[in-house]
């Protein structure tokens, strides 16, 4: 926050996973809250330009197809707000269903509403299941030889580090491809499991990672992990 203020940069805060918190000792804090705590004010000369975003596509709702969300402005000049409002106003065919869903996301059922108990039950069930899968994926990956994976604090992803054999790294280099990218391509060919190479995330040079989700259904997650384990062990044994 202070860096953006000092360098006169607009801070875009992606806060779509604010409900997906797996460690109670590390609760979600919005960037707006932190900005106010640091003394920045919500006015054009308040010292910070902040745009906070939320969406029904992520979090525990996961309604990607309905395309609903919002952004909230902090410290943005009125003339910029006017242009943003103009841009929104000229859009045709407003996504009504997405707007309704976004409204329900920020104003969910309250105590006393007929749907309150059902809403809480479904929300808590989804979040409990996601936390269970997060723990299972991190533990299974961390148990593999040459793999280090810490438990995710939140969101929907694990980001394990993989220590690949030198021969495999050299083999990938000969093909003009990053070693973790080749690892991911070979994994999807062998298992059908899609993961994303860490080389696309600015990892430390000479290290290798991949990013994966823990979204597969609970009844399928064990099978997915077994296929990943078999692939990894075969690769390590082949290139060691």
Short mmCIF file of C-alpha atoms in Angstrom, two decimals:
data_model
loop_
_atom_site.label_atom_id
_atom_site.label_comp_id
_atom_site.label_asym_id
_atom_site.label_seq_id
_atom_site.Cartn_x
_atom_site.Cartn_y
_atom_site.Cartn_z
CA UNK A 1 0.00 0.00 0.00
CA UNK A 2 2.70 2.47 0.96
CA UNK A 3 4.76 1.57 -2.10
CA UNK A 4 1.86 2.42 -4.43
CA UNK A 5 1.27 5.68 -2.60
CA UNK A 6 4.95 6.65 -2.73
CA UNK A 7 5.33 5.77 -6.42
CA UNK A 8 1.95 7.26 -7.42
CA UNK A 9 0.68 3.92 -8.73
CA UNK A 10 -2.94 2.79 -8.78
CA UNK A 11 -3.36 -0.28 -6.55
CA UNK A 12 -5.68 -2.94 -8.02
CA UNK A 13 -6.74 -5.35 -5.27
CA UNK A 14 -8.14 -8.73 -6.32
CA UNK A 15 -10.18 -9.75 -3.26
CA UNK A 16 -12.23 -12.59 -4.75
CA UNK A 17 -11.05 -15.15 -2.18
CA UNK A 18 -11.95 -13.22 0.96
CA UNK A 19 -14.24 -16.03 2.17
CA UNK A 20 -11.78 -18.82 1.31
CA UNK A 21 -9.62 -18.62 4.42
CA UNK A 22 -8.15 -21.91 5.71
CA UNK A 23 -6.19 -20.56 8.69
CA UNK A 24 -8.25 -18.79 11.36
CA UNK A 25 -5.10 -17.11 12.68
CA UNK A 26 -4.72 -15.33 9.33
CA UNK A 27 -8.07 -13.64 8.65
CA UNK A 28 -8.87 -11.59 5.55
CA UNK A 29 -8.16 -7.87 5.71
CA UNK A 30 -9.32 -5.73 2.81
CA UNK A 31 -6.91 -3.29 1.20
CA UNK A 32 -9.38 -0.49 1.95
CA UNK A 33 -9.25 -1.37 5.65
CA UNK A 34 -5.45 -1.42 5.63
CA UNK A 35 -5.34 1.88 3.74
CA UNK A 36 -7.55 3.53 6.35
CA UNK A 37 -5.46 2.06 9.15
CA UNK A 38 -2.37 3.60 7.54
CA UNK A 39 -4.05 7.02 7.44
CA UNK A 40 -5.02 7.29 3.78
CA UNK A 41 -8.34 9.01 3.06
CA UNK A 42 -11.05 8.28 0.51
CA UNK A 43 -10.66 11.49 -1.47
CA UNK A 44 -8.78 12.60 -4.56
CA UNK A 45 -5.86 14.01 -2.57
CA UNK A 46 -5.98 11.30 0.11
CA UNK A 47 -2.60 9.90 -0.87
CA UNK A 48 -3.68 6.60 -2.44
CA UNK A 49 -5.62 5.43 -5.50
CA UNK A 50 -7.16 2.01 -4.83
CA UNK A 51 -9.52 -0.17 -6.86
CA UNK A 52 -10.86 -3.24 -5.01
CA UNK A 53 -12.52 -6.05 -6.96
CA UNK A 54 -14.82 -8.93 -6.06
CA UNK A 55 -16.65 -11.47 -8.21
CA UNK A 56 -19.21 -14.26 -8.05
CA UNK A 57 -16.90 -16.30 -10.30
CA UNK A 58 -14.56 -17.24 -7.45
CA UNK A 59 -14.78 -17.51 -3.67
CA UNK A 60 -17.15 -20.23 -2.50
CA UNK A 61 -19.90 -19.27 -4.97
CA UNK A 62 -17.98 -20.17 -8.14
CA UNK A 63 -20.68 -19.05 -10.59
CA UNK A 64 -18.26 -18.36 -13.44
CA UNK A 65 -20.89 -18.45 -16.19
CA UNK A 66 -23.07 -15.68 -14.78
CA UNK A 67 -20.32 -13.04 -15.05
CA UNK A 68 -21.14 -10.81 -12.09
CA UNK A 69 -18.91 -8.69 -9.89
CA UNK A 70 -17.97 -5.17 -8.89
CA UNK A 71 -15.09 -2.84 -8.22
CA UNK A 72 -15.02 -0.27 -5.45
CA UNK A 73 -13.05 2.97 -5.74
CA UNK A 74 -10.98 4.59 -3.00
CA UNK A 75 -9.19 7.89 -3.45
CA UNK A 76 -10.11 8.08 -7.14
CA UNK A 77 -10.69 11.64 -8.53
CA UNK A 78 -14.27 12.57 -9.44
CA UNK A 79 -13.37 13.17 -13.09
CA UNK A 80 -12.09 9.60 -13.37
CA UNK A 81 -15.23 8.26 -11.69
CA UNK A 82 -17.31 10.21 -14.23
CA UNK A 83 -15.51 8.53 -17.13
CA UNK A 84 -15.95 5.10 -15.58
CA UNK A 85 -19.65 5.78 -15.06
CA UNK A 86 -19.95 6.94 -18.66
CA UNK A 87 -18.24 3.76 -19.86
CA UNK A 88 -20.62 1.60 -17.85
CA UNK A 89 -23.66 3.61 -19.00
CA UNK A 90 -23.04 3.04 -22.72
CA UNK A 91 -22.84 -0.73 -22.37
CA UNK A 92 -25.74 -2.50 -24.05
CA UNK A 93 -27.60 -5.60 -22.87
CA UNK A 94 -26.79 -5.43 -19.17
CA UNK A 95 -26.13 -8.80 -17.56
CA UNK A 96 -29.17 -8.81 -15.30
CA UNK A 97 -28.62 -12.27 -13.85
CA UNK A 98 -25.01 -11.45 -13.01
CA UNK A 99 -26.04 -8.22 -11.30
CA UNK A 100 -28.66 -10.04 -9.23
CA UNK A 101 -26.08 -12.64 -8.18
CA UNK A 102 -23.54 -9.95 -7.25
CA UNK A 103 -26.21 -8.23 -5.17
CA UNK A 104 -26.98 -11.48 -3.36
CA UNK A 105 -23.26 -12.05 -2.76
CA UNK A 106 -22.83 -8.74 -0.93
CA UNK A 107 -26.22 -8.95 0.80
CA UNK A 108 -26.75 -12.62 1.64
CA UNK A 109 -29.74 -13.91 3.64
CA UNK A 110 -29.92 -12.57 7.18
CA UNK A 111 -31.04 -14.11 10.45
CA UNK A 112 -34.81 -14.48 10.31
CA UNK A 113 -34.98 -14.84 6.52
CA UNK A 114 -36.62 -18.03 5.27
CA UNK A 115 -33.50 -18.98 3.31
CA UNK A 116 -30.95 -18.14 6.02
CA UNK A 117 -30.46 -21.64 7.45
CA UNK A 118 -30.23 -23.21 4.01
CA UNK A 119 -27.75 -20.58 2.85
CA UNK A 120 -25.50 -21.06 5.90
CA UNK A 121 -25.61 -24.83 5.56
CA UNK A 122 -24.60 -24.74 1.89
CA UNK A 123 -21.92 -22.07 2.40
CA UNK A 124 -20.36 -23.84 5.38
CA UNK A 125 -20.50 -27.19 3.62
CA UNK A 126 -18.67 -25.85 0.56
CA UNK A 127 -15.99 -24.09 2.63
CA UNK A 128 -15.47 -27.11 4.91
CA UNK A 129 -15.07 -29.37 1.90
CA UNK A 130 -12.62 -26.99 0.22
CA UNK A 131 -10.51 -26.77 3.38
CA UNK A 132 -10.45 -30.56 3.64
CA UNK A 133 -9.34 -30.87 0.03
CA UNK A 134 -6.71 -28.14 0.50
CA UNK A 135 -5.22 -30.10 3.39
CA UNK A 136 -5.35 -33.40 1.51
CA UNK A 137 -3.68 -32.02 -1.64
CA UNK A 138 -0.90 -30.23 0.24
CA UNK A 139 -0.18 -33.28 2.41
CA UNK A 140 -0.14 -35.71 -0.52
CA UNK A 141 2.15 -33.55 -2.64
CA UNK A 142 4.47 -32.78 0.27
CA UNK A 143 4.88 -36.52 0.90
CA UNK A 144 6.28 -37.14 -2.60
CA UNK A 145 10.07 -37.41 -2.94
CA UNK A 146 11.55 -34.21 -4.29
CA UNK A 147 8.37 -32.21 -3.68
CA UNK A 148 7.79 -29.54 -1.04
CA UNK A 149 4.29 -28.16 -0.58
CA UNK A 150 3.06 -25.98 2.25
CA UNK A 151 -0.56 -25.77 3.27
CA UNK A 152 -2.48 -23.01 1.49
CA UNK A 153 -3.58 -20.15 3.73
CA UNK A 154 -6.56 -19.50 1.50
CA UNK A 155 -7.93 -19.35 -2.06
CA UNK A 156 -8.12 -22.47 -4.25
CA UNK A 157 -4.53 -23.32 -5.15
CA UNK A 158 -1.43 -25.17 -4.04
CA UNK A 159 2.01 -24.19 -5.34
CA UNK A 160 4.47 -27.04 -4.70
CA UNK A 161 8.17 -26.80 -5.43
CA UNK A 162 9.57 -29.75 -7.39
CA UNK A 163 13.25 -30.72 -7.30
CA UNK A 164 13.77 -32.17 -10.76
CA UNK A 165 16.74 -34.40 -11.68
CA UNK A 166 19.59 -32.58 -13.43
CA UNK A 167 19.31 -34.92 -16.43
CA UNK A 168 15.66 -33.97 -16.81
CA UNK A 169 16.42 -30.25 -16.58
CA UNK A 170 19.11 -30.66 -19.26
CA UNK A 171 16.67 -32.69 -21.39
CA UNK A 172 14.11 -29.88 -21.20
CA UNK A 173 16.76 -27.28 -22.04
CA UNK A 174 17.74 -29.24 -25.14
CA UNK A 175 14.12 -28.95 -26.26
CA UNK A 176 14.06 -25.21 -25.61
CA UNK A 177 11.47 -25.41 -22.84
CA UNK A 178 11.49 -24.74 -19.09
CA UNK A 179 11.81 -27.93 -17.07
CA UNK A 180 8.62 -27.37 -15.08
CA UNK A 181 6.69 -26.57 -18.26
CA UNK A 182 7.80 -29.88 -19.77
CA UNK A 183 6.89 -31.61 -16.50
CA UNK A 184 3.37 -30.17 -16.69
CA UNK A 185 2.92 -31.09 -20.35
CA UNK A 186 4.03 -34.64 -19.70
CA UNK A 187 1.75 -34.86 -16.66
CA UNK A 188 -1.36 -33.95 -18.63
CA UNK A 189 -0.40 -36.46 -21.35
CA UNK A 190 0.14 -39.22 -18.81
CA UNK A 191 -2.67 -38.51 -16.34
CA UNK A 192 -5.17 -36.05 -17.82
CA UNK A 193 -4.46 -33.76 -14.86
CA UNK A 194 -3.85 -30.13 -15.87
CA UNK A 195 -1.45 -28.03 -13.78
CA UNK A 196 0.33 -24.75 -14.56
CA UNK A 197 4.14 -24.41 -14.58
CA UNK A 198 5.68 -22.12 -12.02
CA UNK A 199 7.90 -20.53 -14.65
CA UNK A 200 4.93 -18.31 -15.50
CA UNK A 201 4.76 -16.87 -11.96
CA UNK A 202 8.17 -15.24 -11.58
CA UNK A 203 9.75 -18.01 -9.52
CA UNK A 204 13.36 -17.77 -8.33
CA UNK A 205 15.73 -18.73 -11.12
CA UNK A 206 16.90 -22.33 -10.88
CA UNK A 207 13.79 -23.46 -8.96
CA UNK A 208 10.80 -25.35 -10.36
CA UNK A 209 7.16 -25.32 -9.32
CA UNK A 210 3.68 -25.94 -10.55
CA UNK A 211 0.32 -24.57 -9.52
CA UNK A 212 -2.69 -26.79 -9.05
CA UNK A 213 -6.18 -26.39 -7.67
CA UNK A 214 -7.99 -28.55 -5.15
CA UNK A 215 -11.34 -28.18 -6.91
CA UNK A 216 -11.97 -31.81 -7.96
CA UNK A 217 -14.92 -33.26 -6.03
CA UNK A 218 -14.07 -35.00 -2.77
CA UNK A 219 -14.98 -38.39 -4.20
CA UNK A 220 -12.50 -37.84 -7.06
CA UNK A 221 -9.59 -36.09 -5.35
CA UNK A 222 -7.92 -39.31 -4.13
CA UNK A 223 -7.88 -40.73 -7.63
CA UNK A 224 -6.39 -37.53 -9.02
CA UNK A 225 -3.63 -37.55 -6.41
CA UNK A 226 -2.81 -41.22 -7.08
CA UNK A 227 -2.35 -40.47 -10.79
CA UNK A 228 -0.09 -37.51 -10.02
CA UNK A 229 1.93 -39.62 -7.58
CA UNK A 230 2.42 -42.42 -10.12
CA UNK A 231 3.50 -39.97 -12.82
CA UNK A 232 5.96 -38.18 -10.53
CA UNK A 233 7.56 -41.37 -9.25
CA UNK A 234 7.95 -42.75 -12.76
CA UNK A 235 9.58 -39.54 -13.95
CA UNK A 236 12.00 -39.34 -11.01
CA UNK A 237 13.02 -42.98 -11.42
CA UNK A 238 13.51 -42.58 -15.16
CA UNK A 239 15.75 -39.51 -14.93
CA UNK A 240 17.58 -39.94 -11.63
#
